CSV table of C-alpha atoms and ligand atoms in Angstrom, one decimal:
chain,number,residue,atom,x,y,z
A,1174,UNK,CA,-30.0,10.0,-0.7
A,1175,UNK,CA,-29.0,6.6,1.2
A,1176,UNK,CA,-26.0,4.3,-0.5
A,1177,UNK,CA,-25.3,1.4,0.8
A,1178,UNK,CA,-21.1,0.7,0.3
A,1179,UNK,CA,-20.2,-2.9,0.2
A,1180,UNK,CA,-16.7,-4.5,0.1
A,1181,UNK,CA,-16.8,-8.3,-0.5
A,1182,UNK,CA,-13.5,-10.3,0.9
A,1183,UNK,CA,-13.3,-14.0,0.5
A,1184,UNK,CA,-14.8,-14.4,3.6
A,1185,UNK,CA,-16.2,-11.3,4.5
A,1186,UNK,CA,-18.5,-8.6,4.0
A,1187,UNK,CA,-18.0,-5.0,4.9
A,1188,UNK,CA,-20.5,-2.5,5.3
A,1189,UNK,CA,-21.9,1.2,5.7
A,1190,UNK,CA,-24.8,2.7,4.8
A,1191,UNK,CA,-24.1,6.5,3.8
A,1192,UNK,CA,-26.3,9.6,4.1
A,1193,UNK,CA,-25.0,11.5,1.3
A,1194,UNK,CA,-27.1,14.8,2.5
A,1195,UNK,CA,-25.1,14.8,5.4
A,1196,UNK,CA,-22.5,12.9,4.0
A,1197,UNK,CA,-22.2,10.7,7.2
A,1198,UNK,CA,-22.5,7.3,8.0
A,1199,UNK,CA,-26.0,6.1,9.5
A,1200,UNK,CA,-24.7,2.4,10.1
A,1201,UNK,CA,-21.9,0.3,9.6
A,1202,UNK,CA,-21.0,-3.8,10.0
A,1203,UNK,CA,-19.0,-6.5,9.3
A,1204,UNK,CA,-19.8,-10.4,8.5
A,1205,UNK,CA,-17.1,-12.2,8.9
A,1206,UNK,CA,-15.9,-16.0,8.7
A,1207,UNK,CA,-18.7,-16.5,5.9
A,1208,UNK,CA,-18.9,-19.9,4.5
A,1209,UNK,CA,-16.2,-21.0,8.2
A,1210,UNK,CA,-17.0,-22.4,11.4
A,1211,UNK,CA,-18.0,-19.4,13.8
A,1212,UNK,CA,-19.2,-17.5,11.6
A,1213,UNK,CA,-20.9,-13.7,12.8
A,1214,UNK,CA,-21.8,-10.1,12.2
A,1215,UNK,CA,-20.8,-7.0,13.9
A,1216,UNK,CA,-22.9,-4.2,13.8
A,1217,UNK,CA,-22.8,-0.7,14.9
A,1218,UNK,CA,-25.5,1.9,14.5
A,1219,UNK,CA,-24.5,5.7,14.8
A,1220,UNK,CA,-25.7,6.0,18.4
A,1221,UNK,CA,-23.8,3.3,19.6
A,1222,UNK,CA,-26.1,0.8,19.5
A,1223,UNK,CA,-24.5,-2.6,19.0
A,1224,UNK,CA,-25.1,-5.9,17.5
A,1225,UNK,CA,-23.4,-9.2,17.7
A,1226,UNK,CA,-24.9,-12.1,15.6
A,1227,UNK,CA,-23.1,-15.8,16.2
A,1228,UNK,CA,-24.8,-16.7,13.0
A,1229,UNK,CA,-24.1,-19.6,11.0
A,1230,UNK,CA,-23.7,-17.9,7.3
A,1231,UNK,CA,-22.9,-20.9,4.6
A,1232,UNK,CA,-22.1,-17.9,2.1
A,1233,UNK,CA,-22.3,-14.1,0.8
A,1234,UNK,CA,-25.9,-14.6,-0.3
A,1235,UNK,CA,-26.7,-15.4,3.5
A,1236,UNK,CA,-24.2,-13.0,5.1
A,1237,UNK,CA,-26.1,-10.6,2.8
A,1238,UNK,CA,-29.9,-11.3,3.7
A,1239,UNK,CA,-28.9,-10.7,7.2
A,1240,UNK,CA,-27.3,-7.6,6.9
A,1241,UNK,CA,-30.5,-6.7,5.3
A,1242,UNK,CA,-32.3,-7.7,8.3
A,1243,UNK,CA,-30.2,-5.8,11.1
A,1244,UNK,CA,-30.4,-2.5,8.3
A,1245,UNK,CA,-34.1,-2.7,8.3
A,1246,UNK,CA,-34.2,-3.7,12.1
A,1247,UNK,CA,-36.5,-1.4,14.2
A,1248,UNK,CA,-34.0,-0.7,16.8
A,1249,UNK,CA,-30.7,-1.4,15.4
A,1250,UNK,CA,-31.5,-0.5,11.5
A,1251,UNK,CA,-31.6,3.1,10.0
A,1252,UNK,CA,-34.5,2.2,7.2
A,1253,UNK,CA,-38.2,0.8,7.5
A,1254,UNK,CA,-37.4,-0.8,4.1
A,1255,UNK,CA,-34.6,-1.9,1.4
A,1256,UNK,CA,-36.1,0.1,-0.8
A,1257,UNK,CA,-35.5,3.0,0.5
A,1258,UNK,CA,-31.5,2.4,-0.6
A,1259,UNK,CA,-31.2,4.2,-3.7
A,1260,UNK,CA,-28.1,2.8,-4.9
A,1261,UNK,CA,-24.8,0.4,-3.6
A,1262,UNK,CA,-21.2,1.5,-4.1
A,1263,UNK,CA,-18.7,-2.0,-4.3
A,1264,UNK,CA,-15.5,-1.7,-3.3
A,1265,UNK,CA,-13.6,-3.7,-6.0
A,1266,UNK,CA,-9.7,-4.2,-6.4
A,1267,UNK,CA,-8.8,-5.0,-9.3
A,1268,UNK,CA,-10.2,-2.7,-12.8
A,1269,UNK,CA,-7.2,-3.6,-14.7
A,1270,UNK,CA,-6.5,-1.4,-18.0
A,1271,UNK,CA,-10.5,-1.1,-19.0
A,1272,UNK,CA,-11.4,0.8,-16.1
A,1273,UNK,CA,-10.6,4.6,-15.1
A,1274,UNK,CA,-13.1,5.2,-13.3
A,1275,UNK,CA,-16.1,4.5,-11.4
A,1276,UNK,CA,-19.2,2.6,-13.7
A,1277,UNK,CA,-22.7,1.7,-13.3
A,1278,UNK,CA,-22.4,-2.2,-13.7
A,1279,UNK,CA,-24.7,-4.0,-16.2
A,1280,UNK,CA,-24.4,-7.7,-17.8
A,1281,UNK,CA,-22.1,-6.6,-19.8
A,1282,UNK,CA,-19.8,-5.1,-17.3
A,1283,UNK,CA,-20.3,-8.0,-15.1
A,1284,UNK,CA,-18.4,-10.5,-18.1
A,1285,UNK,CA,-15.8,-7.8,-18.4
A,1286,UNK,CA,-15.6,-7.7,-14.6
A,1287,UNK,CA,-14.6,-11.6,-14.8
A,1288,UNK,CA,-12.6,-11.2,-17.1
A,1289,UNK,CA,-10.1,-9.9,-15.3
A,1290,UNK,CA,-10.4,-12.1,-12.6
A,1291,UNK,CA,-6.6,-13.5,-13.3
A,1292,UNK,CA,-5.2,-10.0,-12.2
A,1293,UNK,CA,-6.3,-10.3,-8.7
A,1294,UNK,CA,-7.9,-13.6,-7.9
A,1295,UNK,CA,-8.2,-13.7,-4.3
A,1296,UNK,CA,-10.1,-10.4,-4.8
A,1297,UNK,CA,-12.4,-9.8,-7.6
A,1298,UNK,CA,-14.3,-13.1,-7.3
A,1299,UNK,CA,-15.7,-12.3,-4.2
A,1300,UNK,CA,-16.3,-8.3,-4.9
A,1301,UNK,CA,-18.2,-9.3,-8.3
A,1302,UNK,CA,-20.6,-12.3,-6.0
A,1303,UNK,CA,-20.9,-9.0,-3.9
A,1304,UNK,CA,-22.4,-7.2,-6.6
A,1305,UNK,CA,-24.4,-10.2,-8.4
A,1306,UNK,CA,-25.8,-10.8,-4.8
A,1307,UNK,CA,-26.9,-7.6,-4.6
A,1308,UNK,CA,-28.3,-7.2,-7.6
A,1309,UNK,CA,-30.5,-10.2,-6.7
A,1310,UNK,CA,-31.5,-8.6,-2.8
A,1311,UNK,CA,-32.0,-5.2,-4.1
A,1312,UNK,CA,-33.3,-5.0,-7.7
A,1313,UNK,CA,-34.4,-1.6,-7.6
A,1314,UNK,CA,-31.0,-0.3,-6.6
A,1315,UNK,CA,-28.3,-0.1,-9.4
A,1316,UNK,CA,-25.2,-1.2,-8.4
A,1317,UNK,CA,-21.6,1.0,-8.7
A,1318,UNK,CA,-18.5,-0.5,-9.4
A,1319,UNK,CA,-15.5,1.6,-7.8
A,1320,UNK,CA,-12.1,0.1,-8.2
A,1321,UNK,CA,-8.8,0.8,-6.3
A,1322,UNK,CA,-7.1,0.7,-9.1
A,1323,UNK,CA,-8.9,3.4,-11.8
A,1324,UNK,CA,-6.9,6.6,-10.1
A,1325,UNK,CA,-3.8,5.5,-11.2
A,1326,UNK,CA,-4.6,4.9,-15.0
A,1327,UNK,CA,-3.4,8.4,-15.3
A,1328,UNK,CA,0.1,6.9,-14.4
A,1329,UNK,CA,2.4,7.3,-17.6
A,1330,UNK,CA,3.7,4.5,-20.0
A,1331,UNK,CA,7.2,5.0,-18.8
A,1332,UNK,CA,6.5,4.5,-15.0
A,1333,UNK,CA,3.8,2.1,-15.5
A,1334,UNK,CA,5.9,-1.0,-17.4
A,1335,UNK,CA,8.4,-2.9,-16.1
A,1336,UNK,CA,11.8,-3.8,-18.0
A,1337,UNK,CA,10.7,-7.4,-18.8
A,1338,UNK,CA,10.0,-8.5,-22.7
A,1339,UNK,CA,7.2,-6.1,-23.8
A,1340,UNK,CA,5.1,-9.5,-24.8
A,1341,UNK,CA,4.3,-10.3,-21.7
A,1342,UNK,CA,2.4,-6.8,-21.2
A,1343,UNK,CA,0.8,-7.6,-24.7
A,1344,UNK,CA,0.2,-11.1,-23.5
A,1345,UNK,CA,-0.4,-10.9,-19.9
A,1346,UNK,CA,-0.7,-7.3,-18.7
A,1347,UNK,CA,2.3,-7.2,-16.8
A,1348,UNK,CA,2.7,-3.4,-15.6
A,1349,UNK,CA,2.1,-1.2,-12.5
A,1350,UNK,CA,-1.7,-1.0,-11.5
A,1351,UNK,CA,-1.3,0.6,-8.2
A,1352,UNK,CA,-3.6,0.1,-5.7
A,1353,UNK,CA,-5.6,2.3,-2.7
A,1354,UNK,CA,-6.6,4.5,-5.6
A,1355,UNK,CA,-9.7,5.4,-3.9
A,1356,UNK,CA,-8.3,6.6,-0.9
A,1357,UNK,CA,-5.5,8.5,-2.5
A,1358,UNK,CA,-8.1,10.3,-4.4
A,1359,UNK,CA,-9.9,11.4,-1.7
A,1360,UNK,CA,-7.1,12.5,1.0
A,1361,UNK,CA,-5.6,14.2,-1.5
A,1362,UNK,CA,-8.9,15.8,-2.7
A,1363,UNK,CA,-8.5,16.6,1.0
A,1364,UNK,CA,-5.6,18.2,1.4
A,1365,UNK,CA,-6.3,20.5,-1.4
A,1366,UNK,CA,-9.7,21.5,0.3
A,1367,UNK,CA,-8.2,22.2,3.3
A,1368,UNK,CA,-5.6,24.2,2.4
A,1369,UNK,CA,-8.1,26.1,0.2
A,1370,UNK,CA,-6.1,25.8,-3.1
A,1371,UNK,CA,-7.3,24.1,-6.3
A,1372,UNK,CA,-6.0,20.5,-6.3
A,1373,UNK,CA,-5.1,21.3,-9.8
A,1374,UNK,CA,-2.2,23.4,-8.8
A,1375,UNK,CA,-0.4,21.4,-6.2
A,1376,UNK,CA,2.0,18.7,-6.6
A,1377,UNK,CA,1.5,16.2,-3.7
A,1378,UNK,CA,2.3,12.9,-2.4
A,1379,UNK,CA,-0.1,11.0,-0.4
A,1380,UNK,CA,1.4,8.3,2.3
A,1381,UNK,CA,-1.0,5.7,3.2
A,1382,UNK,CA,0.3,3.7,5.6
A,1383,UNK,CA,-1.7,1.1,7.6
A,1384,UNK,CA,-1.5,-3.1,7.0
A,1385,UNK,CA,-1.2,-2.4,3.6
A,1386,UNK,CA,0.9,0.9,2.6
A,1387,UNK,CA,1.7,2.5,-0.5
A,1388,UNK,CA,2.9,6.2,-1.5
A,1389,UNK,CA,1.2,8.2,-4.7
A,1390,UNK,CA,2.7,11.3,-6.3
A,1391,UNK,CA,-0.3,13.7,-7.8
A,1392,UNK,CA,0.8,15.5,-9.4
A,1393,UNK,CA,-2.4,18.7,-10.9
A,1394,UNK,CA,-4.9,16.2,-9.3
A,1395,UNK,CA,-3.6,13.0,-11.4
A,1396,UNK,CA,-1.7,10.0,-10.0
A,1397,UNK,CA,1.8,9.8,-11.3
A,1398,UNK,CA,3.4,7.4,-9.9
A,1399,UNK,CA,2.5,4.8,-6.9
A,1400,UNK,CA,4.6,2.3,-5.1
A,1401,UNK,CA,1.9,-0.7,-5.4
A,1402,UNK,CA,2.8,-2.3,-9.2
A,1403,UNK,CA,0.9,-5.1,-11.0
A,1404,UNK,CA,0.0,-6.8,-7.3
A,1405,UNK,CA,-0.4,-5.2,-3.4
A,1406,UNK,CA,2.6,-6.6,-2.9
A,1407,UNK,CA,5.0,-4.1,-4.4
A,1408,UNK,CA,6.5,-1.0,-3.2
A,1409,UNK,CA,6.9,-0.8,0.8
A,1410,UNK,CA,7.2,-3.3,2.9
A,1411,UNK,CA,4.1,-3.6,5.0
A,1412,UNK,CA,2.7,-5.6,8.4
A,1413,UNK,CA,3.1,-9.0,6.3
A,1414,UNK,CA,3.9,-7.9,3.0
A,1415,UNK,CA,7.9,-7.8,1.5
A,1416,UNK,CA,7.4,-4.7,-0.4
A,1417,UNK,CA,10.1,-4.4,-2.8
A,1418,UNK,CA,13.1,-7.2,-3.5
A,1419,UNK,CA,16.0,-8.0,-5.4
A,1420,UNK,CA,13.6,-10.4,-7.8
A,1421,UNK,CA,16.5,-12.9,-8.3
A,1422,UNK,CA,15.8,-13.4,-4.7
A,1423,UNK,CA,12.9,-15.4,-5.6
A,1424,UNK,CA,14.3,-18.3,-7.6
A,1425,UNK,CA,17.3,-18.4,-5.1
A,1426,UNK,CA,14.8,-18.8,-2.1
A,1427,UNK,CA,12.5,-21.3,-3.7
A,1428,UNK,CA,15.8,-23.6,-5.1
A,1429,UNK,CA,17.3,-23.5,-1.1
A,1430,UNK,CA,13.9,-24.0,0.5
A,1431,UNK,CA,12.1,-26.5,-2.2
A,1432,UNK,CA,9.4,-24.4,-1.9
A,1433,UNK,CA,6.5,-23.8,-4.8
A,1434,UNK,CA,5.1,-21.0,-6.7
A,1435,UNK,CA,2.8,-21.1,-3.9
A,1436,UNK,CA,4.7,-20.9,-1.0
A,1437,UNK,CA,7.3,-18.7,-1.6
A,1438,UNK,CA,4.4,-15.8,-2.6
A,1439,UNK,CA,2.9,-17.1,0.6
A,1440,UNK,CA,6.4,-16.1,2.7
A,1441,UNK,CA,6.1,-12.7,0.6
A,1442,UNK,CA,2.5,-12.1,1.3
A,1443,UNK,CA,1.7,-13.0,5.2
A,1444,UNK,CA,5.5,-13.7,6.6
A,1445,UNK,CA,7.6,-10.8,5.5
A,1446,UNK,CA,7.6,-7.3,6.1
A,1447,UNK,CA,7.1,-5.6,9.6
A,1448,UNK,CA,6.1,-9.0,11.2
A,1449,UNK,CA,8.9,-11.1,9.0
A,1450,UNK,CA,12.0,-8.7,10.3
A,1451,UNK,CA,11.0,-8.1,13.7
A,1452,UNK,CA,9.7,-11.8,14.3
A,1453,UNK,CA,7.1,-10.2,17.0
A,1454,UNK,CA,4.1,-8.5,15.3
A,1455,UNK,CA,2.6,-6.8,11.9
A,1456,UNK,CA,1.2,-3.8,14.6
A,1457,UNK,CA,3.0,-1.3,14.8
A,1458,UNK,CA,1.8,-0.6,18.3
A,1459,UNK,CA,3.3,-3.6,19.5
A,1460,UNK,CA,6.6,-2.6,17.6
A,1461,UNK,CA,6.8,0.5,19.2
A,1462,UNK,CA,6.4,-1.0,22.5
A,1463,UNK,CA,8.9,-3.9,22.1
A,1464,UNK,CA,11.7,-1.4,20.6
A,1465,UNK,CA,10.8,0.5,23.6
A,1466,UNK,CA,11.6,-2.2,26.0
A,1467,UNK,CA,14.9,-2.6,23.5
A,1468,UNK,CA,14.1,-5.3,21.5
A,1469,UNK,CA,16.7,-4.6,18.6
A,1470,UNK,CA,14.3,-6.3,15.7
A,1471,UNK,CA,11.5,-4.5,16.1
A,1472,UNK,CA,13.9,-1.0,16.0
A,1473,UNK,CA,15.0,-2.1,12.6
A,1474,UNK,CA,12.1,-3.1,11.5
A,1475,UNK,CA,10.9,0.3,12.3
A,1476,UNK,CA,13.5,2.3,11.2
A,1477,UNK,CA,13.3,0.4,7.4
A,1478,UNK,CA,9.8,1.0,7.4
A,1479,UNK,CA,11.0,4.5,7.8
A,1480,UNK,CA,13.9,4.8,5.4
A,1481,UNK,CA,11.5,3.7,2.7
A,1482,UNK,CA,8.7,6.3,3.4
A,1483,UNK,CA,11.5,8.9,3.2
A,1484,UNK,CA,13.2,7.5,0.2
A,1485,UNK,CA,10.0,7.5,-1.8
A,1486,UNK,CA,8.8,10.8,-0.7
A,1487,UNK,CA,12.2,11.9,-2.0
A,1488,UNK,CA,12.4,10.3,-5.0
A,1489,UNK,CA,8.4,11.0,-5.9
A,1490,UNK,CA,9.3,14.8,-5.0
A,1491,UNK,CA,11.8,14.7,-8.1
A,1492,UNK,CA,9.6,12.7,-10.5
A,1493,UNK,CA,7.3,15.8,-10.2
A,1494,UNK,CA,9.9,18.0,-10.0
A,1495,UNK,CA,9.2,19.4,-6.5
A,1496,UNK,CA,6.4,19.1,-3.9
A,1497,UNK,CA,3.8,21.3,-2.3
A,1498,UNK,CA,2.4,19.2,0.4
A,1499,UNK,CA,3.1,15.1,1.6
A,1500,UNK,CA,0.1,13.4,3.3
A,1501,UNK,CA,0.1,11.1,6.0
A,1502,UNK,CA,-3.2,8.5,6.2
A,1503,UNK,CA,-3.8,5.1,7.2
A,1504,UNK,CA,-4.0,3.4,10.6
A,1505,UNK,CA,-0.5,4.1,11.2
A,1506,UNK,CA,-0.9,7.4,9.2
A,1507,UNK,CA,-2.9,9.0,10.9
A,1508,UNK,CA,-1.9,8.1,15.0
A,1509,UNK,CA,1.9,6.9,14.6
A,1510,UNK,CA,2.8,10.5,16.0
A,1511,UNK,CA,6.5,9.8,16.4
A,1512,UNK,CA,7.3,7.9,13.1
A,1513,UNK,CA,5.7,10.9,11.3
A,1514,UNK,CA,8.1,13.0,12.7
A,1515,UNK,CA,11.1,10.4,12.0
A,1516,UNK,CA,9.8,10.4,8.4
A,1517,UNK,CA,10.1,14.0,8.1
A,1518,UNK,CA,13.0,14.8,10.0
A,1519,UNK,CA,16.0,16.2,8.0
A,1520,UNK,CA,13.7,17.7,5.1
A,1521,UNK,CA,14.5,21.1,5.3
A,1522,UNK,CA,15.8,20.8,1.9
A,1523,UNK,CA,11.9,20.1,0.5
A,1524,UNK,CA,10.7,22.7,2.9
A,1525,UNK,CA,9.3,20.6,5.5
A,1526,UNK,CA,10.2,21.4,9.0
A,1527,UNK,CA,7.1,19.5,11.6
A,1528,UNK,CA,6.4,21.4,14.2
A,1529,UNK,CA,5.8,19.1,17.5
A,1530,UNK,CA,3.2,20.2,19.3
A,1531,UNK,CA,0.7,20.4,15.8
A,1532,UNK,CA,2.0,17.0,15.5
A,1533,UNK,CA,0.8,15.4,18.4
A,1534,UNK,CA,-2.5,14.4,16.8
A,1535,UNK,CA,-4.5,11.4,16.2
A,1536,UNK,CA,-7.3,10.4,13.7
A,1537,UNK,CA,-8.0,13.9,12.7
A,1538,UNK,CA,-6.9,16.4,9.9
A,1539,UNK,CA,-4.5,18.6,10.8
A,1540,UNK,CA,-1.4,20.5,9.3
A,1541,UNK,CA,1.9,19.3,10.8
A,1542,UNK,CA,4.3,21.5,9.6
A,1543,UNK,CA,5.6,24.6,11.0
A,1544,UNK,CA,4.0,28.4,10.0
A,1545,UNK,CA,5.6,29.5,7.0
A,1546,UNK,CA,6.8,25.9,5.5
A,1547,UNK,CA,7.1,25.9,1.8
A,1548,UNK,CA,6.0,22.7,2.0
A,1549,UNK,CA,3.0,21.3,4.0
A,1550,UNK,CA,2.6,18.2,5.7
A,1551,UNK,CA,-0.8,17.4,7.0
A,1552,UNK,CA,-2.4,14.1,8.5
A,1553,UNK,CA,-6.3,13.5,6.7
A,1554,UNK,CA,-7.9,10.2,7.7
A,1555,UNK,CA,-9.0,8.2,4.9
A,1556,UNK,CA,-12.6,8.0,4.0
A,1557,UNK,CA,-12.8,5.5,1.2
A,1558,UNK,CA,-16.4,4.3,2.1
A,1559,UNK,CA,-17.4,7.9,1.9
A,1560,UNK,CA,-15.6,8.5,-1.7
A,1561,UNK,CA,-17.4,5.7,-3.1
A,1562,UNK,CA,-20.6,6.6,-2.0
A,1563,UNK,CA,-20.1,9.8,-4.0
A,1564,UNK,CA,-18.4,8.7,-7.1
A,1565,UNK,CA,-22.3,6.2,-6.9
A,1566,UNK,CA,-24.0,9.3,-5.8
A,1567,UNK,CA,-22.2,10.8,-9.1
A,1568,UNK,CA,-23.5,8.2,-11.6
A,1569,UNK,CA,-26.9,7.9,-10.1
A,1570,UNK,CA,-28.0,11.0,-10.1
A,1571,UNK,CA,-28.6,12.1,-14.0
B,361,AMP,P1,-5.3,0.2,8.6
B,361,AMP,O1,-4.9,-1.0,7.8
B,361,AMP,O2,-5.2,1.5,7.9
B,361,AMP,O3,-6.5,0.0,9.4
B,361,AMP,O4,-4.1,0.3,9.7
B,361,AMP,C1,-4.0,-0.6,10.7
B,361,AMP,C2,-2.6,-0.5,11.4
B,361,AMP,O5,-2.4,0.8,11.9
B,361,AMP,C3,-2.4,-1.4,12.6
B,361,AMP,O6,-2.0,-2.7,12.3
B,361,AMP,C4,-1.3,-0.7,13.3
B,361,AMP,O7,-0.1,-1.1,12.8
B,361,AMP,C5,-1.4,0.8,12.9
B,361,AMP,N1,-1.9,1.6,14.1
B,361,AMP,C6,-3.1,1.9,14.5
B,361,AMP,N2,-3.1,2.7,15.6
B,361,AMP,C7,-1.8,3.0,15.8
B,361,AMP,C8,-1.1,3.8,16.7
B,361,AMP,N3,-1.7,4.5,17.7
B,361,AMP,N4,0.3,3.9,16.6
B,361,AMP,C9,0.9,3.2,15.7
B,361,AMP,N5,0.3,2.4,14.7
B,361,AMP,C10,-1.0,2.3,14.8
């Protein structure tokens, strides 16, 4: 079976077409500046065989014909014809309360779909044109919804709301969502399989850590707790992203700096975190390089970042009361070999001891801990393109 996964930005449309017997990737792409000046697609069959399209694409509807055209190309494609797609998984962000897990979308879905387009309107709008659009192209393929949030609606009352007026969750739905569901899911799903026990036993805590970061505690194969709250921007703080803050800051930052609703979620959003301390980069890579060369703001940057993996791996470990194995995934995850081991260092007392040499790994699973750890730390690249195409797989197949 062939599923097509689709994950529509504002401006940009990801791509992979999955073969689920193999459960590998045939093709993948991206379209990018959609609807901008300079627009283009990137695309990559599974032999190496590239594509590079400087390709005017007014919108999604265009960007999506044409990655039609390069699937079913003779030399760069992987199918004669569209039909041959039997269903498309859509990555979307946002499934608010109503959604726990993936659905097959229909008209009605779709209204319920906008509906919540208040809870994360820079990213539903464009994932539900994704699907529309798709419906349109591919009629005979039905359509998945898989949303980053349904894995955490297992999260309990008393970690989910915040300590504001309880109205305003009545009114508003002001709580913890959590985000990256899909891709906490599936390392930890993982990590379970690897270490051959049932997922239901274990207690773990899944760190995903690239441009955007957040920590999960599962806890007998349901999320518990997750750093990310009611937006992406909670939690830690990220390449561009604040992570957590004394919220009076807020007021106090947009009375000094007149600045607007607007702008001061703008500072939060793309000015702050990694790139907002260190004043040099949102890549870690370059961080690593400038604290090398002794630049002071990058080391602090770094060593923040640090504290707060370490602080919430402690303080998920005792919401759970105790911890069988800790995760590492995500672009800095999986290949930032030394801040692993800074992360870990000094957790003896949770039965973590890293052992260096299993350590020194990139990109590929791998158990990190010493023989004989009572707990196990283990590095599983994320596969959140893969996970949907399953969880569509799942509700295609009847
Ligand atoms: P992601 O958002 O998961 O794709 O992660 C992207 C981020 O991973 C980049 O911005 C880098 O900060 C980080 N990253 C990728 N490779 C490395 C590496 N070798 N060492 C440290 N950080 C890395």
């Amino acid at each position: 079976m062939l599923i097509l996964v689709v994950n529509c930005g504002s401006s940009s449309v990801k791509y992979k077409l999955m073969d689920m017997k193999e459960e590998k990737a045939l093709l993948s792409g991206l379209a990018e500046r959609i609807g901008l000046p300079g627009s283009r697609i990137k695309h990559k069959k599974n032999d190496g065989k590239e594509l590079q399209l400087e390709q005017d694409l007014p919108d999604h509807k265009a960007a999506l014909e044409k990655i039609i055209e390069c699937i079913t190309d003779k030399e760069y494609g992987a199918v004669n014809d569209i039909s041959e797609i039997a269903a498309v998984g859509h990555r979307v962000v946002h499934g608010g309360e109503k959604f726990n897990k993936a659905v097959l979308i229909n008209e009605e879905l779709i209204d319920t779909l906008e509906s919540l387009y208040e809870l994360a309107p820079l990213h539903n709008p464009p994932n539900v044109l994704g699907i529309k659009t798709c419906q349109e192209l591919m009629p005979h393929a039905p359509q998945v919804g898989v949303f980053d949030t349904a894995f955490h609606q297992t999260i309990p009352d008393y970690a989910f709301n915040y300590a504001l007026p309880y109205e305003y969750y009545e009114k508003y739905g002001i709580r913890k969502y959590g985000f990256h569901g899909t891709s906490h899911k599936y390392v930890s799903g993982r990590a379970a399989a690897i270490l051959g026990k049932p997922l239901t036993d274990l207690k773990v805590i899944v760190c995903h850590l690239g441009n955007g970061s957040s920590i999960t505690a599962v806890k007998n194969g349901q999320s518990v707790d997750t750093t990310m709250g009611f937006t992406p921007l909670a939690g830690l703080p990220m390449g561009t992203r604040s992570g957590d803050i004394d919220p009076a800051i807020v007021p106090f930052l947009m009375e000094k700096e007149n600045l607007s609703p607007e702008e001061v979620s703008n500072i939060m959003n793309k000015k702050s975190g990694v790139l907002g301390v260190s004043g040099i980069s949102s890549d870690f890579r370059d961080l690593e390089n400038a604290q090398a060369e002794g630049n002071k703001r990058a080391e602090l940057a770094l060593n923040m970042f640090i504290y707060h993996v370490k602080k919430w791996i402690g303080a998920f470990s005792a919401a759970m009361g105790g911890l069988d194995v800790v995760v590492f995934t995500g672009g800095i995850g999986e290949n930032a070999i030394d801040l692993r081991a800074k992360v870990l260092a000094d957790m003896s007392y949770l039965g973590i001891e890293v052992d260096s040499d299993r350590n020194n790994v990139r990109g590929k699973e791998a158990i990190i801990t010493k023989e004989g750890c009572s707990t196990v730390a283990m590095v599983v690249p994320t596969n959140e393109e893969l996970m949907i195409a399953k969880e569509t797989q799942a509700l295609v197949i009847k």
